[in-house]
Amino acid sequence: MPDHPAADPEAFRAEARAWLAANFPASLKGRGGVMMAEGGLPSEPDIRAWTRAMADKGWGVPTWPRAYGGGGLAPAQAKVLQQEMSAAGAWSPIGGMGVMMLGPTLLEYGAEAQKQRHIPPIARGEARWCQGFSEPGAGSDLASLQTRCEDAGDHWLVNGQKIWTSGAQWADWCFCLVRTDQARKHEGISFLLIDMRSGGVETRPIRLISGNSPFCETFFTDVKVPKDNLVGPLGGGWTIAKRLLQHERGGLAGAGRGGLTAEPVSDLAKGYLDLDDAGRIADSDLRARIAGHEMDLMAFQLTAARSMRESRSNSGPSAATSIMKNAGARVAQDRAELTLEIMGNQGLGWEGEGFTRDELAAVRGWLGGKAFSIYGGSAEVQDSIIAKRILGLPDPLGQSR
Amino acid sequence: MPDHPAADPEAFRAEARAWLAANFPASLKGRGGVMMAEGGLPSEPDIRAWTRAMADKGWGVPTWPRAYGGGGLAPAQAKVLQQEMSAAGAWSPIGGMGVMMLGPTLLEYGAEAQKQRHIPPIARGEARWCQGFSEPGAGSDLASLQTRCEDAGDHWLVNGQKIWTSGAQWADWCFCLVRTDQARKHEGISFLLIDMRSGGVETRPIRLISGNSPFCETFFTDVKVPKDNLVGPLGGGWTIAKRLLQHERGGLAGAGRGGLTAEPVSDLAKGYLDLDDAGRIADSDLRARIAGHEMDLMAFQLTAARSMRESRSNSGPSAATSIMKNAGARVAQDRAELTLEIMGNQGLGWEGEGFTRDELAAVRGWLGGKAFSIYGGSAEVQDSIIAKRILGLPDPLGQSR
Amino acid sequence: MAVLTEEQSLLRDAARTWTQEKSSVSAFRNMRDAALPLGYDPATFAEMAAMGWCGVIIPEEYGGSGFGYLGLGLILEETGRTLTASPLLATALAAASALVLGGSEAQKRRWLPGIATGDLVATLAVDEGAHHAPRKVALAAGRNGEGWRLDGAKAFVLEGMAAEVFVVSARTSGQSGDEGGITLFLVAADAQGLIRQSLKLADSRGAANLAFEGVEVGPDAMLGEVDAGWPLLDQILDRARAGLAAEMLGTAVQAFETTLDYLKVRVQFGQVIGAFQALQHRAAAMFTDLELARSCVEAALIAIDESSPDTAELVSLAKAKMGETLHRVSNEMVQMHGGIGMTDAHDAGLYLKRARAAETAFGGQAFHRDRYARLQGY
Amino acid sequence: MAVLTEEQSLLRDAARTWTQEKSSVSAFRNMRDAALPLGYDPATFAEMAAMGWCGVIIPEEYGGSGFGYLGLGLILEETGRTLTASPLLATALAAASALVLGGSEAQKRRWLPGIATGDLVATLAVDEGAHHAPRKVALAAGRNGEGWRLDGAKAFVLEGMAAEVFVVSARTSGQSGDEGGITLFLVAADAQGLIRQSLKLADSRGAANLAFEGVEVGPDAMLGEVDAGWPLLDQILDRARAGLAAEMLGTAVQAFETTLDYLKVRVQFGQVIGAFQALQHRAAAMFTDLELARSCVEAALIAIDESSPDTAELVSLAKAKMGETLHRVSNEMVQMHGGIGMTDAHDAGLYLKRARAAETAFGGQAFHRDRYARLQGY
C-alpha cells in the first residue's frame, strides 16, 4: 500500500482535528517547552500517554514512511497536521537529533537492516542520539578529524576523542565520523553508529560560559563496534556528513524563528524604558535599533517562509540554508544583545535575589546564543560556502571543501 | 651655518608674526581654498606677490633645508609659524605633490645634483609635479606595473601607460615607477623623473562620476629620458615608492580632517530638518547617526593629534599611517553620505536651478570622495598592511608585499 | 523569487527580454548624454506601453489587464536592472493607483484609459520640502464658486515635466502636519497659474518643482472626500513605495551581479580578486541581504494584491530594507571595482546615483524605520 | 599612548608588573570560583593600596599623591587588562572625586585620608532604576532637626557590600528628572535604617541594592550645597566614567591581544587561522577601533586633569567609543576562538561578561551618544 494515497490535504484536516481532540491531553496545552529541559525524558503520566499516542500514529515524524514507524503523510498533509496541532496548542513530544538529523540521513543512505533497526525507535521517541563529529583539533575544519577506526577482523576498533557531543551524557547512541584511512583526508572518513553503552565510552560534560552543560567531551578507548554499524561505503562518510549537516543547518536556521513565540523586544522595552508623551520609546537611539532589529527579524521570517514555498517541489534542503543559518544566528544574537541593553542593570544578573526569572534567563540565553554563529559550521564557513557554491567564486586556498 | 640655530620656538614667534603682518596681503585672508581650483596657477597680483614672498622666505616648506630653498626651521618653530599663520588667516600658496611627496623623498634618496636641480623650484611653488605609479592592469597590485624603461645607451627609453596621474594635464614633471627588469617583480622597478614636455608624452583627462577630471591617462611612447633622472639605484624604485606612499597616506589621512573647517553636519542638519520643542533634531534615527558620526570625527581628530605628538621624536611617518588613511576615508565618506541624507531631495541635484551652490557641491563631493578608499592604496590593501606589518599575521597568499 | 502564476511568469520573461535587448544600461547612458528634456526617451516608453505595461494594475473595464501589483513589480524589477528611465512608476503605478483607489466612476472613465495606453502621463505631486513628509501639506485649496482655487508649491515631482495631469495633495483645513484637512485634486499641467521648473538631477531622470498661483479647478477635480484625503494618500503612497522597492531590487541585483562578474575576471597579485576571502565574505553578506530584501519586496506587493491588513508595515519594511541593501551594494560596486568604478565611462556611477535617488524618493530608511515602529505602537 | 611624565611612566610600569605577576586573569577566576562575598579579594586590594594607588587623585595634604586622573587611568588600564576585581574605581576614583570636588575642609579631613590608604571603602549610590539616569532621583531627603532624614532606594551600587560610606544623591525639592533640587549626602553603611541586598552578577564583581528607611544623618553629612547638587554630581560621574573607560581600554586591548595570539597558533584547513584574509581584515578593523578609542580615553583623562571646558563631551565620547569597541572586541573574542571560547574554562567568557557590565555602568553607548548631541546643542 503506498503512503498517503489521499492527496487532498483538506480531506485530512477533519481526521487530524478529531484525533487530536481525542488524544492530546488538555493538561499539556502550550507546554511544548518542557521537552527542552536538560536530562532524561519527563515522567508525567500525561506526557507518557501523549508520547505513546503520537508514537503509535507515527505523527512525530509525519512524512517518514509507515514501514519504519512514520506517519506516511504527504507534505501538504503534514502542513495541515502542523496547523491543527498549533490550533490545538499541541506539540510533538518526539524530537532530538535522531528526528532532525540521523533519521533523514539513514532513510537516504542506510542499508535496509539499519533502517529497520534504528528508525522505528527514533520515530517512537525511544532512542536518544548524539552527534560525534567535532574534535578538539578540528573545529570548522571538520575533515581533519583524527578519531581512528581500525578493522579488527570481526569488529571495528575505535580510539579517539570527540567534543561538542550534545547530550552525550544522556544518549543511547552516537552517530560518528571516524578515520578509516590515515593517508587520505576526505576519502578516509567513514560514518559509524556507536552504542553509547559499549565498553570504553566515557563522557565529560563541558561547562559553558552560560553556566549550562549541554555538550560533552566524549572519549573512545578501544571501543568495539559491530561491522554492520557502518553506514554507506567505507570511506564514504564525508558525503553523508555533508548531507546531514544540511539538515542540521536547516534546523538551526529555524532557531531565529524560534524567537517567534517569545515576546517582541519592543514590548519588553515598554516595560523597562521611559516612553514619551506619544507613547514612543523615549531613548531614540535604542528605539531606532529596536525597529531595525524587528525589521530584520521580519525579513528573516518572510525569507524562511519563501524558502519553504520555493523548496516544496525539491527533494531536500537547498544551498540557501547557508544563508538562513547565518541570518538566523545574527537575528537571534542581535535580539539577545538588545534584550540585555533594554534590561540595563537588570540584564546583568547571574543568580539569586534582585532579578526576575526572565532576567536571569535572558543573560544565560545571551551567552549560550553566542554559539549560534559557531556550531553547525561557523558563520565564516557558511560565508565561504555561499561564496563558492552559490556565487561561484574560486577557492582562495585550493583546498577541496 | 646650521639650520635653525635658535631652538627656542617662542623667540621665533615675534619674528613670524611681524613678517606675516608685513607680507601677507589682507585681501587674501581666509581664502586658502582658492589654490585648490583645477588648472593653472591663479593670476591675481596679490597672490603672486604673496607666493613670491613665501618662496623667498622658504616658509612654504618651512622644515626643508635652506640650502635647497626651504625655511630651515626646527619642527617646533614650524609649529609656531603654523599657529601664527592660522591666527592671521594666512595660508601657504606653495603645495601640491612636489611638496607633499616628491620633496621629502628626494631629500632622503636623491643624489645631490637631483636635489639642487629639483627641490628649489618645488620650494618656490614654480614646478608642478604629478605621480606616475598606477597602471590600468595594476590597481592595488602596484608592483605588477608594466611601463618599460630600456637602457638606450646615452638615455632611457620609456614606453607604457599610466593612469590616475593627478593633474598630469597641468604638470611640468612626473615622478614615475618604471620596469627596468622584466624577470624580477619588485626588484625590477626603478624610480624615474620625466619631463612632461618630452616628445612622446600624451595626457588624456579621465572624466569621473563626479563630473570632474582631476586625473589623466598618461601615455609614454618612445620617450627619451636623460640617464641622470634615475633616483636611487637601478631596480631600487620599490623601496623609494613605499616610503613615498607613506608620505601620501599621511597626507590623505588628513583629508578627513580637511573637513574640520567646514560646517559640522549637525549645524547643517538644523537648516534642513525639523527640530523638536527642546531644539533637538526631530528625526531621532538620523540624529543618533549624526551624533555617532561627529563622535567618529572627533575620535579621528584626537588620534591624528596623538599620532603627531608621538611621532615628533621619530624620523618620519610610522606604520600607523595605514590606520589613519582608512579611518580618515571612512569619516569623510560617512560625512558625505550624511550630508546628502540631511539635504534630502535637495541633495540629489546635478546642475542648474532649484539647488544652491553648496548643495550641488555636496553631490559632487560625495561622488568624488568615493575615491578616498581606493587611491593611495585601497582600504583593503591598508587592512592587509595593518594585519601583516603591525599585527604580525602571516601573508595569506605568500606574496611579498 | 515568489511562486508565480503563468501570467506573471510571462510578464516577467517579456520584460527581461525587452530590457536586455532594447533598454540596456547603455541605452540609459545614451539618453543621459543626449540630455533629453524629459529625462526619458518617449519612443522607448511607447514601446513599453505597447506591451501593455501601463495597464497592469488597471481593471479591464478601464482598458487595463488587472494583473495586479506583483505583476507590475516584476516588470519594474527588470527595468530597474538596466536603469531604464521611463514614467512607468509615476503614471502607471502611482497615479493609476490614486484613480483606482479614490476616483469616482466618471474620473476613472476619463483618465484611466489614457494612462493604460501610455498616451497620458500622470504623476503625484505630494511633497513640499526637501524631505518626504506627506502630512506636511501647506498648499492651500479654497472654495471658488463650485470649484476650488489652489495656491502653494510642490517640490521634486517625479516626471513633473512630462506629466499632463497631477494628483495634488492640498490643505482644505487644519495645519501643515495634521492628517485631517488634506484633500486630493487632479490638476492638468496646462492649468492657468501652474508654473513648472525643470530639475537636473544626479541620476538624470526627470523631475520638476511646481508653483500654484491661483490655479482654478472645477468640482470634478476633487479625488475622494474633502478633508479626508489622508488615508487615501497613505494607501497611494504605499503602492508607489512598493513598486519603487521592486525597481530598486532589480537595480541592486544587477549592481551585485556586475560586481560579481568583475570579481571573477579582475586579476591582482596574481589571482582574480574574487579569490580574496575578505571580498568573498563581503559578497556573501551582500547576497544574503539581497535575498532577505527580495522576500520583503515580494511580501509587500502580495499584501497589496491581497488587501492584507499589514500592508503598511510590510511596505515600510520593504522600502527600508531595500534602501539599506541598495545603499550597501551600490557603494560596494564602486569600491570593489576600484579606480575604474570611479570613471564616468563605467556603469558603477550610474547605479550609485540611481541608488540614492531611489532611496530618497517616497521616504528613506530613517522615515520608514520610524513609520514601522509607529505602526507597531512604540 | 599619551606622552607621559616620568611619574606617570613609573606608575604604569609598576601597575603592569604587579597585575601580570600578582593579579592575572587566573587570579580573577579563582576569586570568582571561591565566590568571595565582596566580589574581590581584600588581600589583593590591600596590596594595591600599599602601592599608593588609592591616593593617586587625592591631594597630598589629605594623604594622596595628587598625580591626577591620567595617572589613575594608566593603573586602571592595567588592572582592566587582567580583569582585576577591586573597589579601586568606586572608592579611589568615584567617591574620592566626590570629596575632592565637593567636600568641605572638615569632610575632606575626615574621609580622604582613609580612602587614600585603602582602609576605607566608599562608593557612589546614584541610580534608582534599571538604567543610568542620574537626574531621576526620587530618594527623598527631608529636614530632620539640624540634620536630614532619607527615604527611598538606590539600585546597583558598585561595591555596595564592601563600602563603609556612600555618596548618595537625594531629592530635596522638585520632581524626579529635574536637575534642580538634587542634594548629595555622605551616609555611613551602618546607619540605622539602611538595608543592603547583595547582587550576584554575571561579571562576578560586587554590587548591592540599598533601601533607605528613615535613615537619619547630621548636618555635616551634606556634600556641597542644598538643592544644587546636580553640577557637582555630573562632574563626579564624569570622573567615574573616564576612569571606567580607561579600565575598559585595558580589557579590550587584552581581549584583542589574546585573540590575536590565538589567530597565530590555531590551525584549520592546513594553516593558522590568522592567515585567513577575512579574519585579518576584521582584526585590522578592531586594531583601528582600539587606537581611536585610546585617543578618546586619554583625551578625556587629560581634559579632567586640565579642567578643560570640553571635559563633559570628551568623557561621553570616551565612554561611548570605548563601549562600542569593547562590545565588538569581546564578541569577536568569542567568535574567533570558536567552540573553545564558549567554554567556561576559557577566558573569553570572562571578558565578555565584564564587557557588558562595564558598558552599562555610568551610562551605555546610547546614553552617551544622546548626551554628546545635547552638549553640542542638537
Short mmCIF file of C-alpha atoms in Angstrom, two decimals, chain A residues 118-390:
data_model
loop_
_atom_site.label_atom_id
_atom_site.label_comp_id
_atom_site.label_asym_id
_atom_site.label_seq_id
_atom_site.Cartn_x
_atom_site.Cartn_y
_atom_site.Cartn_z
CA HIS A 118 17.20 2.26 14.08
CA ILE A 119 14.37 4.26 12.55
CA PRO A 120 11.40 2.86 14.45
CA PRO A 121 12.86 3.67 17.92
CA ILE A 122 13.59 7.22 16.70
CA ALA A 123 10.07 7.54 15.34
CA ARG A 124 8.69 6.45 18.72
CA GLY A 125 10.94 8.83 20.66
CA GLU A 126 12.57 5.89 22.43
CA ALA A 127 16.16 6.25 21.28
CA ARG A 128 18.22 9.32 22.05
CA TRP A 129 21.06 10.07 19.63
CA CYS A 130 24.08 12.34 19.83
CA GLN A 131 26.44 13.53 17.12
CA GLY A 132 30.14 12.66 17.19
CA PHE A 133 31.62 14.90 14.53
CA SER A 134 33.76 17.67 16.07
CA GLU A 135 37.13 17.06 17.63
CA PRO A 136 39.36 19.38 19.69
CA GLY A 137 41.82 19.87 16.84
CA ALA A 138 39.18 20.08 14.12
CA GLY A 139 36.71 22.91 14.61
CA SER A 140 35.48 24.38 11.38
CA ASP A 141 37.93 22.11 9.55
CA LEU A 142 35.84 19.03 10.25
CA ALA A 143 37.63 16.87 7.71
CA SER A 144 40.87 16.98 9.68
CA LEU A 145 39.36 14.70 12.34
CA GLN A 146 41.63 12.04 13.88
CA THR A 147 39.44 9.52 15.75
CA ARG A 148 40.77 6.19 14.47
CA CYS A 149 38.65 3.27 13.41
CA GLU A 150 40.60 0.10 12.67
CA ASP A 151 39.41 -3.08 11.09
CA ALA A 152 39.89 -5.70 13.82
CA GLY A 153 38.53 -8.61 11.82
CA ASP A 154 35.06 -9.27 13.20
CA HIS A 155 34.57 -5.74 14.56
CA TRP A 156 35.80 -2.15 14.31
CA LEU A 157 38.11 -0.81 16.99
CA VAL A 158 37.62 2.88 17.75
CA ASN A 159 40.03 5.19 19.60
CA GLY A 160 39.85 8.94 19.86
CA GLN A 161 38.14 11.97 21.32
CA LYS A 162 35.08 13.91 20.26
CA ILE A 163 33.94 17.30 21.53
CA TRP A 164 30.64 19.22 21.41
CA THR A 165 28.68 15.96 21.50
CA SER A 166 25.40 17.47 22.62
CA GLY A 167 23.52 15.46 25.19
CA ALA A 168 26.09 12.63 25.08
CA GLN A 169 25.64 12.13 28.80
CA TRP A 170 22.02 11.07 28.19
CA ALA A 171 22.32 9.48 24.75
CA ASP A 172 21.75 5.83 23.84
CA TRP A 173 23.58 6.02 20.53
CA CYS A 174 26.08 8.22 18.75
CA PHE A 175 26.45 8.75 15.01
CA CYS A 176 30.10 9.34 14.46
CA LEU A 177 32.63 10.34 11.86
CA VAL A 178 35.76 8.24 12.18
CA ARG A 179 39.00 7.99 10.24
CA THR A 180 39.43 4.66 8.47
CA ASP A 181 42.32 5.79 6.29
CA GLN A 182 45.17 7.99 7.54
CA ALA A 183 46.55 8.68 4.10
CA ARG A 184 43.54 10.37 2.53
CA LYS A 185 41.76 13.34 4.04
CA HIS A 186 38.11 13.38 2.93
CA GLU A 187 38.06 9.89 1.49
CA GLY A 188 39.50 8.47 4.71
CA ILE A 189 36.37 9.27 6.71
CA SER A 190 33.57 6.80 7.45
CA PHE A 191 30.18 7.13 9.13
CA LEU A 192 29.70 4.82 12.11
CA LEU A 193 26.91 4.18 14.63
CA ILE A 194 28.19 3.55 18.17
CA ASP A 195 26.21 2.24 21.11
CA MET A 196 26.98 4.61 23.99
CA ARG A 197 26.76 1.70 26.45
CA SER A 198 29.76 0.00 24.82
CA GLY A 199 32.81 -0.52 26.97
CA GLY A 200 35.42 2.20 26.62
CA VAL A 201 32.99 5.08 26.07
CA GLU A 202 33.34 7.92 28.55
CA THR A 203 31.58 11.30 28.59
CA ARG A 204 32.51 14.51 30.42
CA PRO A 205 30.07 17.43 30.36
CA ILE A 206 31.60 20.79 29.28
CA ARG A 207 30.59 23.76 31.37
CA LEU A 208 29.81 26.72 29.10
CA ILE A 209 30.05 30.45 29.67
CA SER A 210 26.28 30.43 30.18
CA GLY A 211 26.75 28.10 33.15
CA ASN A 212 24.95 25.23 31.40
CA SER A 213 26.47 21.97 30.21
CA PRO A 214 24.51 20.79 27.17
CA PHE A 215 27.62 19.38 25.49
CA CYS A 216 30.23 16.77 26.36
CA GLU A 217 33.69 15.67 25.60
CA THR A 218 33.39 12.01 24.62
CA PHE A 219 36.31 9.62 24.80
CA PHE A 220 36.52 6.34 22.91
CA THR A 221 39.14 3.90 24.23
CA ASP A 222 39.36 0.56 22.41
CA VAL A 223 35.64 0.61 21.76
CA LYS A 224 34.43 -2.44 19.81
CA VAL A 225 31.75 -1.71 17.24
CA PRO A 226 29.93 -4.36 15.16
CA LYS A 227 30.90 -4.42 11.49
CA ASP A 228 27.38 -3.73 10.25
CA ASN A 229 27.18 -0.41 12.12
CA LEU A 230 29.00 1.25 9.23
CA VAL A 231 26.62 3.45 7.20
CA GLY A 232 27.35 3.70 3.49
CA PRO A 233 30.63 2.54 1.98
CA LEU A 234 33.96 2.52 3.77
CA GLY A 235 35.49 5.97 3.22
CA GLY A 236 32.14 7.41 2.16
CA GLY A 237 31.37 9.20 5.41
CA TRP A 238 32.18 12.70 4.20
CA THR A 239 29.41 12.72 1.61
CA ILE A 240 26.88 11.51 4.18
CA ALA A 241 28.08 14.06 6.74
CA LYS A 242 27.73 16.98 4.32
CA ARG A 243 24.17 15.95 3.61
CA LEU A 244 23.43 15.57 7.29
CA LEU A 245 24.89 19.00 8.04
CA GLN A 246 22.45 20.50 5.54
CA HIS A 247 19.65 19.04 7.65
CA GLU A 248 21.33 20.49 10.74
CA ARG A 249 21.73 23.94 9.22
CA GLY A 250 18.12 23.89 8.08
CA GLY A 251 17.13 23.15 11.65
CA LEU A 252 19.40 25.77 13.18
CA ALA A 253 18.20 28.40 10.74
CA GLY A 254 14.87 27.94 12.45
CA ALA A 255 16.48 29.00 15.72
CA GLY A 256 15.99 32.69 14.99
CA ARG A 257 12.39 31.96 14.22
CA GLY A 258 12.21 30.08 17.50
CA GLY A 259 12.05 33.54 18.99
CA LEU A 260 8.71 33.98 17.25
CA THR A 261 6.60 32.80 20.14
CA ALA A 262 8.58 34.89 22.63
CA GLU A 263 7.70 38.48 23.43
CA PRO A 264 8.81 41.06 20.82
CA VAL A 265 11.68 43.15 22.15
CA SER A 266 9.62 46.28 21.58
CA ASP A 267 7.04 45.02 24.09
CA LEU A 268 9.82 44.19 26.52
CA ALA A 269 11.21 47.69 26.00
CA LYS A 270 7.96 49.29 27.07
CA GLY A 271 8.36 47.63 30.45
CA TYR A 272 11.92 48.78 31.03
CA LEU A 273 12.25 52.13 29.29
CA ASP A 274 10.63 55.55 29.55
CA LEU A 275 8.02 56.41 26.95
CA ASP A 276 7.44 59.90 25.61
CA ASP A 277 4.09 61.67 25.53
CA ALA A 278 3.18 60.00 22.24
CA GLY A 279 3.84 56.56 23.71
CA ARG A 280 7.11 56.10 21.85
CA ILE A 281 10.26 54.69 23.43
CA ALA A 282 11.98 57.85 24.66
CA ASP A 283 15.55 56.63 24.15
CA SER A 284 15.51 57.42 20.46
CA ASP A 285 18.81 55.75 19.73
CA LEU A 286 17.64 52.47 21.21
CA ARG A 287 14.21 52.84 19.61
CA ALA A 288 15.76 53.09 16.15
CA ARG A 289 17.84 49.99 16.79
CA ILE A 290 14.84 48.07 18.14
CA ALA A 291 12.91 48.94 14.98
CA GLY A 292 15.88 47.92 12.85
CA HIS A 293 16.06 44.59 14.63
CA GLU A 294 12.35 43.87 14.41
CA MET A 295 12.53 44.60 10.69
CA ASP A 296 15.49 42.23 10.36
CA LEU A 297 13.52 39.57 12.20
CA MET A 298 10.51 40.05 9.94
CA ALA A 299 12.72 39.91 6.85
CA PHE A 300 14.20 36.68 8.14
CA GLN A 301 10.79 35.14 8.79
CA LEU A 302 9.49 36.17 5.38
CA THR A 303 12.58 34.63 3.81
CA ALA A 304 12.16 31.41 5.74
CA ALA A 305 8.56 31.18 4.55
CA ARG A 306 9.55 31.99 0.97
CA SER A 307 12.34 29.44 1.02
CA MET A 308 9.86 26.82 2.25
CA ARG A 309 7.38 27.61 -0.52
CA GLU A 310 10.11 27.51 -3.15
CA SER A 311 11.69 24.29 -1.95
CA ARG A 312 8.41 22.41 -1.69
CA SER A 313 8.97 20.90 -5.11
CA ASN A 314 12.59 20.00 -4.40
CA SER A 315 13.80 16.87 -2.69
CA GLY A 316 15.67 18.39 0.23
CA PRO A 317 17.27 21.43 1.77
CA SER A 318 18.92 23.72 -0.76
CA ALA A 319 22.24 25.55 -0.68
CA ALA A 320 20.28 28.56 0.53
CA THR A 321 20.26 27.01 4.01
CA SER A 322 23.70 28.54 4.48
CA ILE A 323 22.15 31.96 4.13
CA MET A 324 19.43 31.15 6.60
CA LYS A 325 21.88 29.75 9.13
CA ASN A 326 23.87 33.00 9.23
CA ALA A 327 20.87 35.29 9.02
CA GLY A 328 19.10 33.34 11.76
CA ALA A 329 22.14 33.41 14.03
CA ARG A 330 22.55 37.15 13.54
CA VAL A 331 18.93 37.92 14.27
CA ALA A 332 18.93 35.74 17.37
CA GLN A 333 22.18 37.24 18.67
CA ASP A 334 21.05 40.80 17.96
CA ARG A 335 17.87 40.05 19.80
CA ALA A 336 19.78 38.78 22.82
CA GLU A 337 22.07 41.82 22.88
CA LEU A 338 19.11 44.18 22.59
CA THR A 339 17.27 42.34 25.34
CA LEU A 340 20.19 42.86 27.68
CA GLU A 341 20.52 46.51 26.72
CA ILE A 342 16.80 47.06 27.32
CA MET A 343 17.02 45.42 30.73
CA GLY A 344 20.01 47.59 31.63
CA ASN A 345 21.44 46.75 35.04
CA GLN A 346 18.72 44.15 35.46
CA GLY A 347 20.20 42.34 32.48
CA LEU A 348 23.49 41.72 34.26
CA GLY A 349 22.33 39.26 36.93
CA TRP A 350 23.69 35.74 37.31
CA GLU A 351 21.57 34.24 40.08
CA GLY A 352 19.88 34.98 43.38
CA GLU A 353 17.72 37.85 44.53
CA GLY A 354 17.16 41.16 42.81
CA PHE A 355 16.44 39.67 39.38
CA THR A 356 13.37 38.05 37.85
CA ARG A 357 13.50 34.59 36.34
CA ASP A 358 13.18 36.10 32.87
CA GLU A 359 16.07 38.46 33.51
CA LEU A 360 18.36 35.66 34.62
CA ALA A 361 17.24 33.53 31.67
CA ALA A 362 17.99 36.42 29.28
CA VAL A 363 21.59 36.58 30.48
CA ARG A 364 22.09 32.83 30.15
CA GLY A 365 20.40 32.87 26.76
CA TRP A 366 22.58 35.74 25.56
CA LEU A 367 25.73 33.83 26.48
CA GLY A 368 24.52 30.47 25.15
CA GLY A 369 23.43 32.07 21.89
CA LYS A 370 26.98 33.13 21.06
CA ALA A 371 27.31 29.53 19.84
CA PHE A 372 24.74 30.04 17.06
CA SER A 373 27.42 31.50 14.81
CA ILE A 374 29.97 28.85 15.78
CA TYR A 375 28.40 25.42 15.76
CA GLY A 376 26.94 23.60 12.77
CA GLY A 377 29.56 25.30 10.61
CA SER A 378 30.76 28.73 11.77
CA ALA A 379 29.49 31.94 10.19
CA GLU A 380 32.85 32.21 8.41
CA VAL A 381 32.50 28.71 6.93
CA GLN A 382 28.94 29.49 5.80
CA ASP A 383 30.08 32.68 4.09
CA SER A 384 32.79 30.74 2.29
CA ILE A 385 30.23 28.14 1.23
CA ILE A 386 27.96 30.87 -0.13
CA ALA A 387 30.87 32.48 -1.99
CA LYS A 388 32.00 29.24 -3.52
CA ARG A 389 28.87 27.14 -4.13
CA ILE A 390 26.29 29.83 -4.81
#
